[in-house]
mmCIF file of C-alpha atoms in Angstrom:
data_model
loop_
_atom_site.group_PDB
_atom_site.id
_atom_site.type_symbol
_atom_site.label_atom_id
_atom_site.label_comp_id
_atom_site.label_asym_id
_atom_site.label_seq_id
_atom_site.Cartn_x
_atom_site.Cartn_y
_atom_site.Cartn_z
ATOM 1 C CA MET A 1 98.488 154.054 135.490
ATOM 2 C CA PHE A 2 101.163 154.495 132.801
ATOM 3 C CA ASP A 3 103.575 152.209 134.661
ATOM 4 C CA PHE A 4 100.865 149.596 135.056
ATOM 5 C CA ARG A 5 100.060 149.672 131.334
ATOM 6 C CA LEU A 6 103.748 149.528 130.448
ATOM 7 C CA GLN A 7 104.268 146.548 132.700
ATOM 8 C CA SER A 8 101.220 144.805 131.216
ATOM 9 C CA PHE A 9 102.439 145.495 127.713
ATOM 10 C CA SER A 10 105.888 144.163 128.569
ATOM 11 C CA ARG A 11 104.417 140.984 129.983
ATOM 12 C CA LEU A 12 102.311 140.574 126.825
ATOM 13 C CA VAL A 13 105.365 140.995 124.594
ATOM 14 C CA ILE A 14 107.307 138.456 126.653
ATOM 15 C CA SER A 15 104.427 135.980 126.523
ATOM 16 C CA LEU A 16 104.047 136.334 122.765
ATOM 17 C CA THR A 17 107.795 135.902 122.314
ATOM 18 C CA LEU A 18 107.781 132.697 124.353
ATOM 19 C CA VAL A 19 104.838 131.348 122.345
ATOM 20 C CA SER A 20 106.624 132.182 119.085
ATOM 21 C CA LEU A 21 109.789 130.464 120.245
ATOM 22 C CA THR A 22 107.824 127.388 121.321
ATOM 23 C CA LEU A 23 106.032 127.179 117.979
ATOM 24 C CA ALA A 24 109.285 127.657 116.105
ATOM 25 C CA ALA A 25 110.921 124.870 118.080
ATOM 26 C CA GLY A 26 107.977 122.604 117.429
ATOM 27 C CA LEU A 27 108.043 123.278 113.706
ATOM 28 C CA THR A 28 111.766 122.702 113.606
ATOM 29 C CA SER A 29 111.287 119.403 115.392
ATOM 30 C CA LEU A 30 108.539 118.353 112.979
ATOM 31 C CA ALA A 31 110.632 119.351 110.003
ATOM 32 C CA GLY A 32 113.531 117.375 111.350
ATOM 33 C CA GLY A 33 111.303 114.349 111.937
ATOM 34 C CA ALA A 34 109.818 114.588 108.461
ATOM 35 C CA LYS A 35 113.260 114.917 106.945
ATOM 36 C CA ALA A 36 114.425 111.801 108.772
ATOM 37 C CA GLN A 37 111.325 109.901 107.673
ATOM 38 C CA ASP A 38 111.526 111.083 104.083
ATOM 39 C CA LYS A 39 115.048 109.932 103.268
ATOM 40 C CA ARG A 40 113.526 107.104 101.243
ATOM 41 C CA GLN A 41 109.838 107.840 101.615
ATOM 42 C CA ASN A 42 108.073 106.974 98.359
ATOM 43 C CA ALA A 43 111.298 106.849 96.334
ATOM 44 C CA PRO A 44 110.732 104.141 93.679
ATOM 45 C CA GLY A 45 112.914 101.095 94.251
ATOM 46 C CA GLU A 46 114.050 102.243 97.702
ATOM 47 C CA PHE A 47 112.603 99.646 100.088
ATOM 48 C CA ASP A 48 113.714 96.666 102.177
ATOM 49 C CA PHE A 49 111.544 93.701 101.213
ATOM 50 C CA TYR A 50 108.253 92.561 99.705
ATOM 51 C CA VAL A 51 105.058 91.215 101.251
ATOM 52 C CA LEU A 52 103.138 88.806 99.040
ATOM 53 C CA SER A 53 99.500 88.963 100.077
ATOM 54 C CA LEU A 54 97.275 85.989 99.208
ATOM 55 C CA SER A 55 93.567 86.653 99.700
ATOM 56 C CA TRP A 56 91.117 83.852 100.475
ATOM 57 C CA SER A 57 88.621 84.655 97.723
ATOM 58 C CA PRO A 58 85.540 83.002 99.313
ATOM 59 C CA SER A 59 85.898 85.285 102.362
ATOM 60 C CA PHE A 60 86.139 88.343 100.121
ATOM 61 C CA CYS A 61 83.032 87.287 98.213
ATOM 62 C CA GLU A 62 80.943 86.571 101.310
ATOM 63 C CA GLU A 63 81.876 89.928 102.787
ATOM 64 C CA ALA A 64 81.043 91.662 99.512
ATOM 65 C CA ALA A 65 77.630 89.968 99.465
ATOM 66 C CA GLU A 66 76.923 90.995 103.062
ATOM 67 C CA ARG A 67 77.735 94.603 102.262
ATOM 68 C CA GLY A 68 75.561 94.539 99.191
ATOM 69 C CA ARG A 69 78.444 95.309 96.892
ATOM 70 C CA SER A 70 78.065 94.303 93.276
ATOM 71 C CA GLY A 71 79.885 95.029 90.069
ATOM 72 C CA GLY A 72 83.559 95.728 89.551
ATOM 73 C CA ARG A 73 85.980 93.456 91.352
ATOM 74 C CA SER A 74 83.234 91.682 93.325
ATOM 75 C CA ASN A 75 81.278 90.824 90.197
ATOM 76 C CA ILE A 76 84.270 89.497 88.277
ATOM 77 C CA GLN A 77 85.892 87.595 91.131
ATOM 78 C CA CYS A 78 82.742 86.196 92.713
ATOM 79 C CA GLU A 79 80.613 85.301 89.697
ATOM 80 C CA GLY A 80 83.271 83.898 87.377
ATOM 81 C CA ARG A 81 85.144 80.675 87.872
ATOM 82 C CA PRO A 82 85.650 79.550 91.503
ATOM 83 C CA TYR A 83 88.795 80.867 93.217
ATOM 84 C CA SER A 84 90.624 79.824 96.367
ATOM 85 C CA PHE A 85 93.716 81.904 97.232
ATOM 86 C CA VAL A 86 94.258 84.758 94.800
ATOM 87 C CA VAL A 87 97.017 87.346 94.748
ATOM 88 C CA HIS A 88 95.984 90.563 96.417
ATOM 89 C CA GLY A 89 99.357 92.181 95.811
ATOM 90 C CA LEU A 90 103.117 92.268 96.113
ATOM 91 C CA TRP A 91 103.936 95.198 98.379
ATOM 92 C CA PRO A 92 107.293 96.940 98.816
ATOM 93 C CA GLN A 93 107.942 97.450 102.535
ATOM 94 C CA TYR A 94 110.322 99.297 104.834
ATOM 95 C CA GLU A 95 111.440 97.647 108.048
ATOM 96 C CA SER A 96 108.823 99.943 109.581
ATOM 97 C CA GLY A 97 106.013 101.171 107.352
ATOM 98 C CA PHE A 98 105.761 101.133 103.586
ATOM 99 C CA PRO A 99 105.839 103.415 100.552
ATOM 100 C CA GLU A 100 102.780 104.020 98.387
ATOM 101 C CA TYR A 101 101.755 105.909 95.247
ATOM 102 C CA CYS A 102 105.369 106.611 94.336
ATOM 103 C CA GLN A 103 104.557 108.079 90.912
ATOM 104 C CA ARG A 104 101.638 110.404 90.281
ATOM 105 C CA PRO A 105 100.239 109.972 87.739
ATOM 106 C CA SER A 106 101.411 106.394 87.461
ATOM 107 C CA PRO A 107 102.667 105.076 84.114
ATOM 108 C CA ARG A 108 99.853 103.437 82.153
ATOM 109 C CA LEU A 109 99.522 99.677 82.041
ATOM 110 C CA SER A 110 98.965 98.021 78.699
ATOM 111 C CA ARG A 111 95.875 95.878 78.193
ATOM 112 C CA ASN A 112 98.129 92.913 77.487
ATOM 113 C CA ILE A 113 99.685 93.135 80.959
ATOM 114 C CA VAL A 114 96.284 93.376 82.641
ATOM 115 C CA SER A 115 94.783 90.456 80.727
ATOM 116 C CA SER A 116 97.872 88.321 81.372
ATOM 117 C CA MET A 117 97.413 88.656 85.162
ATOM 118 C CA LEU A 118 93.733 87.777 85.452
ATOM 119 C CA ASP A 119 94.476 84.161 86.335
ATOM 120 C CA LEU A 120 96.224 85.299 89.535
ATOM 121 C CA MET A 121 94.481 88.623 90.229
ATOM 122 C CA PRO A 122 90.921 88.129 88.952
ATOM 123 C CA ALA A 123 89.802 91.726 88.384
ATOM 124 C CA PRO A 124 91.242 94.522 86.222
ATOM 125 C CA GLY A 125 90.406 97.081 88.915
ATOM 126 C CA LEU A 126 92.523 95.191 91.443
ATOM 127 C CA ILE A 127 95.444 95.040 89.007
ATOM 128 C CA PHE A 128 95.310 98.760 88.243
ATOM 129 C CA ASN A 129 95.009 99.655 91.935
ATOM 130 C CA GLU A 130 97.950 97.480 92.950
ATOM 131 C CA TRP A 131 100.103 99.016 90.223
ATOM 132 C CA ASP A 132 99.202 102.585 91.214
ATOM 133 C CA LYS A 133 99.647 102.090 94.963
ATOM 134 C CA HIS A 134 102.417 99.494 95.209
ATOM 135 C CA GLY A 135 103.905 98.681 91.824
ATOM 136 C CA THR A 136 105.077 102.234 91.234
ATOM 137 C CA CYS A 137 107.196 101.917 94.381
ATOM 138 C CA SER A 138 109.009 98.792 93.181
ATOM 139 C CA GLY A 139 111.373 100.623 90.828
ATOM 140 C CA LEU A 140 110.229 98.262 88.040
ATOM 141 C CA ASP A 141 108.217 99.014 84.947
ATOM 142 C CA GLY A 142 104.759 97.499 84.661
ATOM 143 C CA ARG A 143 105.758 94.369 82.768
ATOM 144 C CA ASN A 144 108.639 93.523 85.096
ATOM 145 C CA TYR A 145 106.603 94.251 88.225
ATOM 146 C CA PHE A 146 103.832 91.856 87.247
ATOM 147 C CA GLU A 147 106.356 89.274 86.113
ATOM 148 C CA THR A 148 107.822 89.555 89.615
ATOM 149 C CA ILE A 149 104.368 88.967 91.093
ATOM 150 C CA ARG A 150 104.032 85.833 88.976
ATOM 151 C CA LYS A 151 107.449 84.578 90.089
ATOM 152 C CA ALA A 152 106.634 85.306 93.743
ATOM 153 C CA ARG A 153 103.334 83.430 93.510
ATOM 154 C CA ALA A 154 105.013 80.509 91.739
ATOM 155 C CA ALA A 155 107.470 80.259 94.631
ATOM 156 C CA ILE A 156 104.632 79.583 97.105
ATOM 157 C CA LYS A 157 102.957 76.207 97.379
ATOM 158 C CA ILE A 158 99.389 76.318 98.695
ATOM 159 C CA PRO A 159 98.776 73.566 101.283
ATOM 160 C CA ALA A 160 96.737 70.720 99.800
ATOM 161 C CA GLU A 161 93.876 71.105 102.293
ATOM 162 C CA TYR A 162 93.029 74.553 100.912
ATOM 163 C CA LEU A 163 93.111 73.744 97.197
ATOM 164 C CA ASP A 164 89.579 72.350 96.926
ATOM 165 C CA LEU A 165 87.777 73.290 100.118
ATOM 166 C CA SER A 166 84.211 71.974 99.717
ATOM 167 C CA GLU A 167 82.716 73.033 103.051
ATOM 168 C CA THR A 168 83.268 75.737 105.642
ATOM 169 C CA LYS A 169 86.379 75.051 107.685
ATOM 170 C CA THR A 170 87.069 76.436 111.167
ATOM 171 C CA VAL A 171 90.769 77.039 111.666
ATOM 172 C CA ALA A 172 93.204 78.557 114.118
ATOM 173 C CA PRO A 173 95.333 81.222 112.419
ATOM 174 C CA GLY A 174 98.457 79.553 113.795
ATOM 175 C CA ASP A 175 97.474 76.249 112.187
ATOM 176 C CA VAL A 176 97.129 77.942 108.795
ATOM 177 C CA GLU A 177 100.596 79.425 109.209
ATOM 178 C CA GLU A 178 101.978 76.011 110.129
ATOM 179 C CA ALA A 179 100.352 74.441 107.074
ATOM 180 C CA PHE A 180 102.086 76.974 104.822
ATOM 181 C CA ILE A 181 105.390 76.424 106.625
ATOM 182 C CA LYS A 182 105.089 72.657 106.170
ATOM 183 C CA ALA A 183 104.293 73.035 102.466
ATOM 184 C CA ASN A 184 107.118 75.527 101.817
ATOM 185 C CA PRO A 185 110.590 74.458 103.002
ATOM 186 C CA GLY A 186 112.550 77.427 104.287
ATOM 187 C CA LEU A 187 109.487 79.401 105.334
ATOM 188 C CA SER A 188 109.406 80.224 109.064
ATOM 189 C CA ASN A 189 106.888 81.610 111.537
ATOM 190 C CA ALA A 190 108.724 84.925 111.384
ATOM 191 C CA ALA A 191 107.997 85.261 107.662
ATOM 192 C CA VAL A 192 104.277 84.427 107.470
ATOM 193 C CA SER A 193 101.117 85.701 109.111
ATOM 194 C CA VAL A 194 97.357 85.413 108.750
ATOM 195 C CA THR A 195 94.917 88.326 108.769
ATOM 196 C CA CYS A 196 91.208 88.116 109.481
ATOM 197 C CA ASN A 197 88.044 90.148 109.842
ATOM 198 C CA ARG A 198 85.539 89.574 112.648
ATOM 199 C CA THR A 199 84.878 85.930 111.787
ATOM 200 C CA ARG A 200 86.714 84.900 108.615
ATOM 201 C CA LEU A 201 90.253 84.339 107.474
ATOM 202 C CA SER A 202 91.121 87.152 105.081
ATOM 203 C CA GLU A 203 94.704 86.758 103.871
ATOM 204 C CA VAL A 204 97.966 84.912 104.231
ATOM 205 C CA ARG A 205 100.936 87.283 103.984
ATOM 206 C CA ILE A 206 104.480 86.147 103.299
ATOM 207 C CA CYS A 207 107.651 88.224 103.515
ATOM 208 C CA LEU A 208 110.127 87.928 100.675
ATOM 209 C CA SER A 209 113.465 89.548 99.990
ATOM 210 C CA LYS A 210 113.936 91.568 96.825
ATOM 211 C CA ASP A 211 115.199 88.404 95.131
ATOM 212 C CA LEU A 212 112.078 86.569 96.376
ATOM 213 C CA GLN A 213 113.629 84.483 99.140
ATOM 214 C CA PHE A 214 111.757 83.949 102.404
ATOM 215 C CA ARG A 215 112.839 86.416 105.090
ATOM 216 C CA ALA A 216 111.735 87.331 108.605
ATOM 217 C CA CYS A 217 109.865 90.577 109.207
ATOM 218 C CA GLU A 218 108.616 91.887 112.543
ATOM 219 C CA GLU A 219 106.244 94.349 110.902
ATOM 220 C CA LEU A 220 104.071 91.517 109.593
ATOM 221 C CA GLU A 221 103.358 90.089 113.035
ATOM 222 C CA ARG A 222 101.988 93.389 114.328
ATOM 223 C CA ARG A 223 99.108 93.205 111.850
ATOM 224 C CA SER A 224 98.291 89.497 112.229
ATOM 225 C CA CYS A 225 94.959 87.984 113.305
ATOM 226 C CA ARG A 226 94.502 87.839 117.094
ATOM 227 C CA ARG A 227 91.451 85.562 117.133
ATOM 228 C CA ASP A 228 91.656 81.995 118.394
ATOM 229 C CA GLN A 229 89.605 80.655 115.508
ATOM 230 C CA VAL A 230 88.217 81.932 112.211
ATOM 231 C CA THR A 231 86.268 80.325 109.383
ATOM 232 C CA MET A 232 87.255 79.682 105.786
ATOM 233 C CA PRO A 233 84.132 79.667 103.602
ATOM 234 C CA PRO A 234 84.165 76.940 100.924
ATOM 235 C CA ILE A 235 85.189 77.505 97.347
ATOM 236 C CA ARG A 236 82.115 78.333 95.294
ATOM 237 C CA GLY A 237 80.693 75.227 93.701
ATOM 238 C CA GLY A 238 82.693 73.020 96.021
#
């Protein structure tokens, strides 16, 4: 009986030791992976390129109405003057993935900066959110970050057919990309993509280098719209 218990105890000790070693190896592996991932993770100014995201405002407003959302960004953007493409954000990106919320708490934005951006980003809540999540990762202060957004937007020409859309338009995402490429010399298929929800075009996203030149980016294509056709609701009042 004693030998049997001793043998059982020995087997238990061996089993527990193997489990401990396995867990230790796993934790070491995770720590190593995290360390490799965190070399630049969320370090302000340490990124590879920007994505300028242009949101088709009529799609945003129709979706907000369907969800019964009112007030805040929806109220300001959808009940003020009519908007077509508006700036959703300028997002620092890695070749794979992206940083976010790089300073907590984020430095405060002055009211002057917020009010100066409302022509491009028509809601204070959107401006504050983009600063907290993305702007703090740019390595720029608030004024310079939003000046960079303005310069990036000024570098993009919106195709004429989307400037005053008066009725719902059914489009192929690829055709929208081609329209932007045609309107912007130097822009290529590898630097622009369209996103969508179930039925509507949501955004056009364009990759830019840190000095705001068009550049290719594989990451963008992975998140692009896969539908054959989507709709673009008309500009309000059109």
